[in-house]
Amino acid sequence: MKKYYIKNAVKNIGQLVTLKGWVHEIRETSNFLFIILRDSTGKIQLTLKKSESTSNLVDIAKTLHHEDVIEVEGVISKSNIARLGIEMIPYKLNIINRAKHPLMLDVTGKINAELSTILDARFLSLRRDDYYSIFKIQSELVKIIRDYLYQQGFTEIFSPKIIKFATEGGAELFKVQYFDTEAYLAQSPQLYKEMCAGVFEKVFEIGQYYRAEKSHTPYHLSEFLSFDVECAFYTYNDVMDFLESLLKDVISNLYSVSNEYFNKLGVDKINLDYKFERIKYDEIILMLNNYGLKWGDDLTSQYLKIVEEKIGKKFFFIIDWPTQLKPFYTYEHENNNQITKSFDLNYGSLEIASGGERIYKSEDLINKLKKIGLKLENFSIFIKALESGSPPHAGFGLGLSRLLMILTGRKNIKEVVLFPRDVERLIP
Ligand code: ATP
Ligand code: MG
């Protein structure tokens, strides 16, 4: 078992330790051989003085290549020239596994690569400082969200990903053969999280969902990571309040915990020191009335870019969407059934989350399903759930990778997903 990691070396000056890791870089001068050894916690310089080291050690070290896996024993010492202020003077070096060259990608990041190569060679690109940092940030982000929600009394749920009936419209479904019947991959946990909110009151799920998105945008994948919340006895305004404080808290926490990784990425921290505006869909239409948009039209990215120009690259809600633009389970305003108690959260032109109040009375849902021509029998279990004492409830679904894109300043969602899936990509 590996017990000693490079990050501990700083605390062990003068001690004899064994390190295991990867050869990141090799540099040779007339008197020295320098090897940068990397493990999952950092990098350290191994300094071999050609005249002092036993010649055998230098001979072995000279055969090393990038990404060879090695084990070294040596003494950690202070150094005035090494980057971290410490180095290891090795006296024993063992090659555990050699890497076969040429490698698909340069791990030091000195030679950049096309996104397709970066994704094909994910096992290597993750070793680059930038991608490594992105996924360390993702891991922290998820942990901070979880901690935040557990502290607030939420219950974490796991909904099925193989389902019989669609919830978000039929067009984007992936079909799967399920024994001798047909099933679909879930597009969201919607009806399941609603049923659970009727019991645990405040629930969340972080999971992957599937949409057969044929469009080629930098924001859509066929498998995407969603962070879902549903709360009983919350209104959509309550949910927006909650989402706004969650993001402010989580992001500021993330900036302090993952400071080192944000520094490596060299991205500016986004400012969150303002109230997220709540702009009515109607107001957006007014704002865009010179651009040929009319009431009832969806706010596609071309229009949202104009909105971004007007209000800036910041978080804001668009609320009270037309009924026809929101899913069937969305609650309509009591005094106006043309609009819903719904919202999108945007960062500039990019949609990050959608949410709202849900229909919680079975007769309202039945009327709605009939009105838009959906089959009642497909929803019979959900209708039963609503008939079994369903509380009013509201929630949202947030695209975690879209949030990660914003935080890490990346332009394409595929960069911030470990092994992305889109129309062209199913491997690795
Ligand atoms: P969009 O309009 O951007 O296609 P949507 O309104 O269809 O998104 P929702 O059903 O509202 O998506 O899903 C909630 C959130 O999940 C979205 O705001 C977005 O952040 C994320 N999301 C949805 N579909 C995808 C996808 N195909 N790839 C990545 N993220 C997605
Ligand atoms: Mg949406």
XYZ file of C-alpha atoms and ligand atoms in Angstrom:
460
model
C 0.000 0.000 0.000
C 1.269 3.457 -0.865
C 1.462 5.487 2.335
C 3.645 8.396 1.451
C 2.590 11.121 -0.964
C 4.593 13.980 -2.459
C 2.594 16.664 -0.646
C 3.915 15.295 2.675
C 7.522 15.780 1.609
C 7.605 19.435 2.687
C 7.068 18.296 6.271
C 9.838 15.692 6.119
C 13.036 17.616 5.407
C 16.074 15.522 6.211
C 14.155 12.260 6.253
C 14.580 9.168 4.188
C 11.374 8.353 2.295
C 10.059 6.294 -0.614
C 8.039 7.995 -3.340
C 6.012 6.373 -6.090
C 4.742 8.215 -9.110
C 5.236 9.268 -12.708
C 8.172 10.864 -14.523
C 6.754 14.256 -15.502
C 9.839 15.934 -16.936
C 13.532 15.190 -17.402
C 16.270 17.774 -17.698
C 19.969 17.167 -18.065
C 22.873 19.587 -17.582
C 26.558 18.786 -17.734
C 26.679 18.064 -13.997
C 23.098 17.131 -13.082
C 20.135 15.059 -14.067
C 16.830 16.529 -12.878
C 13.658 14.475 -12.859
C 10.328 15.985 -11.956
C 8.365 13.243 -10.236
C 4.581 13.627 -10.101
C 1.902 11.909 -8.080
C -1.732 12.739 -7.421
C -0.735 15.268 -4.758
C 1.989 17.280 -6.452
C 5.435 17.318 -7.980
C 8.959 17.133 -6.610
C 12.376 17.463 -8.179
C 14.754 14.535 -7.957
C 18.312 15.815 -8.208
C 21.043 13.447 -9.326
C 24.559 14.833 -9.324
C 26.350 12.910 -12.022
C 29.671 12.786 -10.190
C 28.251 12.009 -6.726
C 25.419 9.621 -7.381
C 26.438 6.054 -7.746
C 26.952 5.670 -11.468
C 24.412 2.862 -11.645
C 21.606 5.171 -10.479
C 22.443 7.773 -13.118
C 22.560 5.052 -15.777
C 19.063 3.861 -14.845
C 17.750 7.430 -14.629
C 19.090 8.197 -18.111
C 16.829 5.521 -19.589
C 13.669 7.144 -18.188
C 10.958 8.692 -20.334
C 7.900 10.812 -19.640
C 5.165 8.952 -17.740
C 7.283 5.981 -16.698
C 6.066 4.786 -13.302
C 8.909 4.692 -10.819
C 9.718 4.218 -7.160
C 12.543 6.228 -5.579
C 14.099 6.169 -2.179
C 16.033 9.164 -0.987
C 16.393 12.039 1.397
C 14.221 15.153 1.216
C 16.269 18.313 1.458
C 15.851 22.051 1.192
C 16.787 23.572 -2.139
C 17.279 27.146 -3.227
C 16.625 26.447 -6.858
C 13.874 23.805 -6.958
C 10.387 25.226 -7.523
C 8.863 24.034 -4.249
C 11.974 24.859 -2.240
C 12.602 21.167 -1.685
C 14.098 18.317 -3.634
C 14.895 14.679 -3.179
C 18.400 13.276 -3.438
C 17.663 9.707 -4.460
C 19.877 6.771 -3.753
C 17.665 4.018 -5.109
C 15.447 4.041 -8.202
C 13.224 1.276 -9.441
C 11.250 1.338 -12.693
C 7.802 -0.137 -12.018
C 6.334 0.223 -15.511
C 7.657 1.956 -18.580
C 5.377 4.087 -20.748
C 5.387 3.250 -24.467
C 6.355 6.173 -26.665
C 5.285 8.192 -28.539
C 2.484 9.080 -26.130
C -0.805 10.380 -27.550
C -0.404 13.723 -25.779
C 2.216 15.902 -24.105
C 1.392 15.863 -20.404
C 3.519 18.871 -19.482
C 1.096 21.016 -21.506
C 3.970 22.687 -23.367
C 2.638 21.388 -26.658
C -1.081 22.054 -26.875
C -3.475 19.639 -28.565
C -6.838 19.712 -30.320
C -9.879 19.080 -28.115
C -10.528 15.785 -29.909
C -7.019 14.522 -29.020
C -7.421 15.796 -25.484
C -10.606 13.742 -25.162
C -9.301 10.648 -26.981
C -6.323 10.643 -24.632
C -8.262 11.529 -21.496
C -6.090 9.260 -19.341
C -3.189 11.519 -20.341
C -4.867 14.920 -20.578
C -6.091 14.508 -16.991
C -2.436 14.507 -15.993
C -2.054 18.029 -17.332
C -2.231 20.720 -14.660
C -5.263 22.408 -16.243
C -7.537 19.362 -16.626
C -6.348 17.902 -13.356
C -7.387 21.160 -11.655
C -10.806 21.219 -13.337
C -11.720 17.781 -12.028
C -10.313 18.426 -8.562
C -12.557 21.516 -8.539
C -15.518 19.397 -9.685
C -14.911 16.907 -6.901
C -14.774 19.694 -4.289
C -17.833 21.383 -5.790
C -19.939 18.240 -5.435
C -18.706 17.668 -1.888
C -19.486 21.247 -0.856
C -22.990 21.049 -2.362
C -23.625 17.773 -0.534
C -22.335 19.137 2.781
C -24.469 22.252 2.362
C -27.621 20.245 1.698
C -27.062 17.691 4.446
C -26.575 20.577 6.880
C -29.914 21.989 5.761
C -31.753 18.740 6.415
C -31.971 17.415 2.847
C -32.184 13.723 2.016
C -30.094 12.447 -0.885
C -32.004 10.213 -3.277
C -31.112 7.980 -6.237
C -33.782 7.733 -8.892
C -33.887 5.065 -11.613
C -32.115 5.801 -14.876
C -34.067 3.202 -16.855
C -37.679 4.259 -17.121
C -40.868 3.327 -18.925
C -42.363 6.766 -19.662
C -40.878 10.106 -20.688
C -41.304 13.263 -18.622
C -39.582 16.045 -20.524
C -41.095 15.507 -23.992
C -40.596 12.516 -26.228
C -38.232 13.801 -28.901
C -34.940 13.531 -27.065
C -35.313 10.053 -25.599
C -32.837 7.208 -25.883
C -34.578 3.875 -26.319
C -33.187 0.754 -24.685
C -34.156 -2.853 -25.101
C -35.260 -3.945 -21.633
C -35.640 -7.730 -21.640
C -38.646 -8.215 -23.937
C -40.006 -4.715 -23.653
C -38.867 -1.226 -24.574
C -37.647 1.288 -22.040
C -35.956 4.696 -22.067
C -33.010 6.349 -20.409
C -34.178 8.967 -17.921
C -33.980 12.610 -19.057
C -34.357 13.861 -15.485
C -35.434 12.551 -12.070
C -38.519 14.783 -12.209
C -41.477 12.636 -11.160
C -39.353 10.518 -8.807
C -37.968 13.492 -6.928
C -41.502 14.891 -6.678
C -42.791 11.633 -5.169
C -39.871 11.605 -2.710
C -40.492 15.248 -1.729
C -43.950 14.049 -0.666
C -42.190 12.017 2.027
C -38.765 13.422 2.888
C -39.852 17.007 2.082
C -36.400 18.252 1.038
C -34.582 15.970 -1.375
C -31.690 16.221 -3.808
C -29.931 14.068 -6.331
C -26.687 14.460 -8.236
C -26.703 12.125 -11.185
C -26.371 11.604 -14.906
C -29.295 11.862 -17.323
C -29.704 11.214 -20.998
C -31.037 13.263 -23.873
C -30.645 12.446 -27.524
C -29.486 15.991 -28.296
C -28.628 16.095 -31.990
C -27.695 19.769 -31.887
C -23.995 20.619 -31.862
C -23.675 23.308 -29.251
C -20.858 23.813 -26.750
C -23.415 23.320 -23.949
C -25.215 20.080 -24.746
C -24.180 16.482 -24.225
C -26.208 13.304 -24.591
C -25.232 12.292 -21.064
C -25.145 15.168 -18.612
C -24.619 15.708 -14.929
C -27.568 17.253 -13.160
C -28.027 18.565 -9.651
C -31.698 18.295 -8.741
C -33.591 19.644 -5.765
C -37.240 19.322 -4.758
C -38.822 20.813 -1.638
C -42.295 20.287 -0.197
C -44.129 23.398 0.972
C -41.787 25.693 -0.979
C -42.993 28.205 -3.546
C -40.953 28.974 -6.647
C -39.830 32.186 -4.979
C -38.624 30.144 -1.989
C -36.701 27.880 -4.346
C -35.075 30.853 -6.103
C -34.073 32.310 -2.715
C -32.647 28.945 -1.768
C -30.772 28.448 -5.047
C -29.293 31.934 -4.889
C -27.950 31.479 -1.348
C -26.737 27.988 -2.140
C -24.714 29.214 -5.123
C -23.263 32.166 -3.221
C -22.265 30.000 -0.278
C -21.020 27.036 -2.276
C -18.977 29.079 -4.749
C -17.314 31.249 -2.117
C -16.478 28.113 -0.143
C -15.145 26.470 -3.300
C -12.888 29.441 -4.048
C -11.243 29.109 -0.669
C -10.957 25.299 -0.614
C -9.779 24.996 -4.224
C -7.771 28.200 -4.408
C -4.659 26.345 -5.567
C -6.509 24.841 -8.541
C -8.108 28.127 -9.576
C -4.642 29.699 -9.477
C -3.297 26.950 -11.713
C -6.096 27.602 -14.190
C -5.425 31.329 -13.995
C -9.143 32.188 -14.154
C -10.696 35.203 -12.486
C -13.102 34.538 -9.656
C -16.624 35.508 -10.591
C -18.286 38.213 -8.556
C -21.416 37.175 -6.667
C -21.871 40.277 -4.602
C -25.295 41.281 -5.913
C -28.879 40.150 -5.716
C -29.789 37.861 -8.610
C -32.360 39.859 -10.550
C -35.745 38.231 -11.265
C -36.857 39.377 -14.682
C -40.255 38.390 -16.015
C -40.383 36.627 -19.392
C -42.706 39.487 -20.445
C -39.985 42.036 -19.661
C -37.469 40.080 -21.727
C -39.895 40.133 -24.651
C -40.230 43.924 -24.247
C -36.452 44.242 -24.058
C -36.175 42.328 -27.335
C -39.153 43.753 -29.186
C -36.944 45.256 -31.879
C -35.497 41.853 -32.692
C -38.589 40.146 -34.088
C -39.341 38.104 -30.990
C -42.977 37.732 -30.000
C -44.741 36.573 -26.853
C -44.711 32.779 -26.642
C -41.423 32.332 -28.512
C -38.648 30.448 -26.787
C -35.606 32.461 -25.747
C -33.002 30.773 -27.885
C -29.319 31.500 -27.408
C -29.236 34.176 -30.136
C -31.775 36.207 -28.131
C -30.170 35.460 -24.797
C -26.909 36.862 -26.169
C -28.668 40.183 -26.709
C -30.029 40.016 -23.154
C -26.480 39.378 -21.932
C -25.251 42.457 -23.802
C -27.916 44.515 -22.051
C -27.579 43.237 -18.491
C -24.082 41.809 -18.416
C -22.428 38.470 -17.713
C -24.000 37.726 -14.354
C -26.545 35.460 -12.717
C -30.218 36.368 -13.154
C -33.558 34.602 -13.169
C -36.093 34.717 -15.974
C -39.464 34.015 -14.363
C -43.101 33.384 -15.261
C -42.618 31.602 -18.564
C -45.494 30.979 -20.979
C -47.253 27.717 -20.191
C -46.497 26.215 -23.601
C -42.741 26.618 -23.072
C -42.587 24.676 -19.825
C -43.124 20.968 -19.073
C -46.600 19.611 -18.310
C -45.960 19.310 -14.564
C -45.373 23.064 -14.170
C -47.943 24.971 -12.090
C -49.848 27.748 -13.819
C -50.597 31.064 -12.109
C -54.048 30.867 -10.476
C -55.180 34.140 -12.072
C -53.602 33.550 -15.498
C -53.179 30.099 -16.981
C -51.055 31.478 -19.840
C -48.057 31.763 -17.549
C -46.387 29.420 -15.082
C -44.699 29.688 -11.705
C -41.409 28.854 -13.308
C -37.891 30.163 -13.698
C -34.640 29.696 -15.511
C -31.381 30.702 -13.894
C -28.964 32.135 -16.419
C -25.374 33.231 -16.327
C -25.407 35.783 -19.102
C -26.735 33.987 -22.153
C -26.204 30.499 -20.745
C -29.031 28.654 -18.998
C -27.751 26.973 -15.857
C -30.949 25.760 -14.225
C -34.700 25.503 -14.696
C -37.239 25.178 -11.949
C -40.628 26.067 -10.625
C -43.678 25.078 -8.688
C -45.267 21.781 -9.667
C -48.848 20.720 -10.145
C -49.680 18.839 -6.937
C -53.428 18.249 -7.305
C -54.293 15.189 -9.349
C -57.320 16.786 -11.051
C -55.152 19.668 -12.282
C -52.587 17.233 -13.649
C -55.266 15.121 -15.344
C -56.749 18.227 -17.001
C -53.309 19.333 -18.120
C -52.352 15.949 -19.562
C -55.651 15.800 -21.470
C -55.226 19.360 -22.739
C -51.814 18.686 -24.252
C -52.692 15.212 -25.465
C -50.500 13.065 -23.223
C -51.754 9.588 -22.322
C -53.209 9.435 -18.810
C -52.319 5.760 -18.401
C -48.598 6.573 -18.779
C -48.850 8.666 -15.655
C -51.245 6.535 -13.619
C -48.745 5.833 -10.829
C -47.758 9.483 -10.600
C -51.430 10.486 -10.492
C -51.920 7.965 -7.660
C -49.002 9.593 -5.846
C -50.649 13.006 -6.175
C -53.905 11.488 -4.900
C -52.163 10.089 -1.838
C -51.618 13.360 -0.015
C -49.198 15.313 -2.170
C -47.963 18.579 -0.648
C -47.386 21.686 -2.756
C -43.766 21.566 -3.852
C -41.151 23.247 -5.998
C -37.635 22.543 -7.170
C -35.047 22.871 -9.887
C -32.591 20.983 -12.071
C -29.164 22.549 -12.525
C -26.581 21.517 -15.114
C -23.519 20.940 -12.949
C -21.115 20.845 -15.868
C -22.449 24.151 -17.178
C -21.744 25.662 -13.765
C -18.269 24.122 -13.793
C -17.660 25.632 -17.253
C -18.418 29.092 -15.908
C -16.279 28.630 -12.821
C -13.286 27.290 -14.742
C -13.658 29.679 -17.688
C -14.029 26.919 -20.288
C -15.820 27.434 -23.583
C -16.914 23.867 -24.266
C -18.801 21.580 -21.893
C -16.758 18.619 -23.146
C -13.663 20.061 -21.506
C -15.248 19.824 -18.070
C -16.728 16.333 -18.427
C -14.391 13.412 -17.815
C -15.612 11.162 -20.624
C -18.188 13.170 -22.581
C -20.896 11.650 -24.769
C -22.275 13.446 -27.800
C -23.511 12.565 -31.286
C -19.981 11.702 -32.414
C -18.375 10.472 -29.244
C -18.962 7.207 -27.434
C -15.294 6.376 -26.791
C -13.411 6.457 -24.464
P -31.475 23.860 -22.908
O -32.608 24.821 -23.200
O -30.176 24.542 -22.635
O -31.368 22.754 -23.920
P -33.340 22.586 -21.190
O -34.206 23.731 -20.794
O -33.796 21.662 -22.242
O -31.860 23.131 -21.549
P -33.854 21.472 -18.602
O -34.805 20.391 -18.892
O -34.359 22.761 -18.088
O -32.953 21.727 -19.895
O -32.712 20.871 -17.633
C -32.206 21.532 -16.498
C -30.740 21.911 -16.694
O -29.963 20.788 -17.074
C -30.506 22.917 -17.814
O -30.697 24.222 -17.346
C -29.058 22.664 -18.174
O -28.176 23.319 -17.283
C -28.915 21.178 -17.943
N -29.040 20.436 -19.208
C -30.170 20.061 -19.827
N -29.917 19.374 -20.950
C -28.579 19.297 -21.039
C -27.687 18.688 -21.971
N -28.137 18.011 -23.020
N -26.358 18.798 -21.761
C -25.896 19.477 -20.685
N -26.680 20.054 -19.766
C -28.002 19.976 -19.929
Mg -34.626 24.573 -19.035
